[in-house]
XYZ file of C-alpha atoms in Angstrom:
214
model
C -143.527 -5.405 323.739
C -139.917 -5.186 324.712
C -138.417 -2.500 327.216
C -136.488 -1.267 324.274
C -139.478 -0.473 322.218
C -141.399 1.041 325.320
C -138.338 3.204 325.716
C -138.355 4.189 322.264
C -142.245 5.125 322.490
C -141.489 7.045 325.739
C -138.732 9.115 323.591
C -141.686 10.098 321.145
C -143.474 11.773 324.451
C -140.405 13.373 325.825
C -139.370 14.901 322.447
C -142.362 17.131 323.137
C -140.264 19.118 325.670
C -139.694 22.675 324.918
C -142.189 22.278 321.960
C -145.595 24.445 321.554
C -148.743 22.821 321.447
C -150.944 24.647 319.284
C -154.202 22.855 319.460
C -155.703 19.420 320.206
C -158.147 17.018 318.229
C -159.545 13.764 319.145
C -161.921 11.165 318.616
C -164.285 10.844 321.883
C -166.009 7.442 322.919
C -169.245 7.636 324.522
C -169.372 6.901 328.206
C -172.996 5.049 327.591
C -174.199 3.891 324.440
C -177.705 4.721 325.245
C -179.087 6.863 327.946
C -182.860 5.847 327.262
C -183.558 8.054 324.227
C -181.210 6.084 321.893
C -178.444 8.747 321.811
C -175.104 8.022 323.542
C -173.691 9.814 326.688
C -170.371 11.492 326.258
C -170.008 13.438 329.610
C -170.921 12.648 333.258
C -170.754 15.166 336.373
C -169.029 12.159 338.146
C -166.360 11.291 335.465
C -163.342 13.530 335.777
C -161.637 12.732 332.311
C -162.158 12.335 328.740
C -162.335 8.973 326.933
C -160.807 8.942 323.627
C -159.889 6.562 320.682
C -157.255 8.795 320.377
C -156.137 12.305 319.977
C -153.538 14.571 318.038
C -151.318 17.419 319.402
C -151.036 20.040 316.665
C -147.400 21.387 317.370
C -145.447 24.408 316.352
C -143.877 24.136 312.821
C -146.671 22.181 311.776
C -145.674 18.788 313.286
C -148.066 16.313 314.844
C -148.165 14.061 317.744
C -150.718 11.277 317.490
C -151.505 9.186 320.740
C -153.339 5.949 320.228
C -153.569 2.528 322.086
C -151.731 -0.680 321.346
C -152.446 -4.169 322.489
C -149.939 -6.718 324.192
C -151.284 -10.105 324.946
C -154.219 -9.046 327.330
C -153.332 -5.628 328.299
C -153.024 -2.207 326.485
C -150.556 0.687 326.605
C -150.021 4.484 325.290
C -148.649 4.501 321.691
C -147.484 7.875 320.828
C -146.656 8.527 316.899
C -144.896 11.490 315.636
C -146.934 11.971 312.539
C -150.874 12.716 311.608
C -152.968 10.129 310.751
C -155.638 10.683 308.145
C -158.389 9.027 310.090
C -158.563 11.540 312.765
C -158.768 14.423 310.099
C -162.103 13.180 308.733
C -165.238 13.972 311.303
C -167.459 12.228 308.797
C -165.761 8.880 309.640
C -167.154 8.934 313.478
C -170.847 8.850 314.067
C -172.820 7.147 317.160
C -170.879 6.212 319.898
C -167.656 8.168 318.268
C -167.354 11.555 317.805
C -164.633 13.750 316.498
C -164.288 17.296 318.018
C -161.646 19.949 318.942
C -160.294 19.370 322.419
C -160.370 22.974 323.400
C -160.270 22.264 327.324
C -157.073 20.795 326.957
C -153.748 23.023 327.797
C -151.778 24.338 325.151
C -148.346 26.435 325.119
C -145.083 25.375 325.724
C -144.383 21.857 327.104
C -142.378 22.346 330.211
C -142.008 18.863 331.663
C -142.748 15.242 330.306
C -142.537 11.865 332.214
C -143.520 8.589 331.071
C -144.492 5.266 333.488
C -144.735 1.539 332.415
C -146.768 -0.941 334.353
C -147.208 -4.752 333.313
C -144.865 -4.305 330.480
C -146.641 -1.732 328.759
C -146.396 2.104 328.377
C -149.452 2.953 330.639
C -149.159 6.542 331.629
C -147.759 10.138 330.576
C -147.916 13.051 332.330
C -147.063 16.535 330.872
C -147.108 20.134 332.079
C -148.076 22.537 329.428
C -147.695 26.301 330.214
C -148.099 25.335 333.837
C -151.142 23.371 333.551
C -151.054 19.433 333.955
C -152.122 16.725 331.647
C -152.107 13.080 332.417
C -152.954 10.339 329.588
C -153.681 6.933 330.889
C -154.306 3.832 328.833
C -157.788 2.618 330.168
C -161.451 2.409 329.744
C -164.484 3.480 331.452
C -166.750 0.268 331.500
C -170.579 0.554 331.677
C -172.066 -1.978 334.309
C -175.334 -3.742 334.059
C -176.641 -1.020 336.459
C -175.198 1.926 334.456
C -172.501 2.718 336.648
C -168.911 3.149 335.319
C -165.658 1.116 336.271
C -162.655 2.678 335.983
C -160.228 0.180 334.312
C -156.386 0.760 333.826
C -154.426 -0.605 330.804
C -157.574 -0.935 328.624
C -158.580 0.197 325.085
C -158.763 3.847 325.269
C -156.857 6.931 326.273
C -158.101 8.528 329.400
C -157.390 12.092 329.564
C -157.248 14.083 333.099
C -156.531 17.781 333.311
C -156.549 17.238 337.178
C -154.292 14.634 338.165
C -155.408 14.463 341.629
C -158.826 13.456 340.112
C -156.974 10.583 338.640
C -155.300 9.591 342.014
C -158.631 9.569 343.708
C -160.616 7.506 341.001
C -161.922 4.317 341.981
C -159.501 1.932 339.721
C -160.345 -1.444 339.740
C -156.458 -2.313 339.668
C -154.155 -0.160 342.019
C -151.709 2.307 340.219
C -149.042 1.738 342.937
C -146.632 -0.556 340.638
C -146.037 2.314 338.040
C -142.375 2.711 337.140
C -140.967 5.775 335.688
C -139.350 5.283 332.369
C -138.221 8.768 331.356
C -138.603 12.462 332.082
C -137.893 15.391 330.161
C -135.931 17.522 331.526
C -134.000 15.264 333.739
C -134.550 17.188 336.957
C -132.412 15.046 338.975
C -129.694 16.770 341.303
C -125.887 15.514 341.663
C -127.024 12.748 344.045
C -129.853 11.536 341.977
C -132.549 13.296 343.827
C -135.060 15.147 342.157
C -134.600 19.049 342.483
C -138.052 20.243 341.328
C -140.856 20.563 343.406
C -143.307 21.073 340.351
C -144.745 17.494 340.543
C -148.216 16.493 340.042
C -149.787 13.660 341.928
C -149.464 10.474 339.809
C -149.649 7.371 342.219
C -147.686 6.188 344.872
C -145.641 4.165 342.773
C -141.859 3.894 342.058
C -139.559 5.942 340.075
C -136.878 4.578 337.743
C -134.235 7.312 336.669
C -131.990 7.115 333.721
C -134.094 5.085 331.423
C -133.953 7.636 328.366
């Protein structure tokens, strides 16, 4: 995808600024398909995030933002779409290693800040602050190994959702987050010299910032 397309998708995220998130729904992907009794495992105390096929933010005014994944050659990125998708409204479509549910653990309220980040030519991450609580979306996947461990992979086929960005910073990623480049933010919190004036930042990575890409 071109940088123009990525910038357009970034604007779908930054358009959330000032809106109210009323609730979240999503389709959760199992961390492990079979834990010995034939049933999938959806949670693990060592995993500080949700692994989702996609999710929807239900907004004030009846609007919806759907966040899924797109593929660009051999990497995957976040794909926000400012509309509801029927498949995410029908819980009966998802069984086994997929389950539909209301994501009550995610923050609701006014969206106070949004920033988007690219890596390897895709929209890799989105960071939000909602009613003073952080929310970090990362394109990635938790890959189960032969010895039942989980590998934290970036730029992969699901949406990893963190409510504690410090946990994302400390996660044992198989590839570094250090090359993240900021694409857009709302509000634009730069001072007159181009320096950020706000101190309300969540730890994302030790990557670079690119201002002015809106």
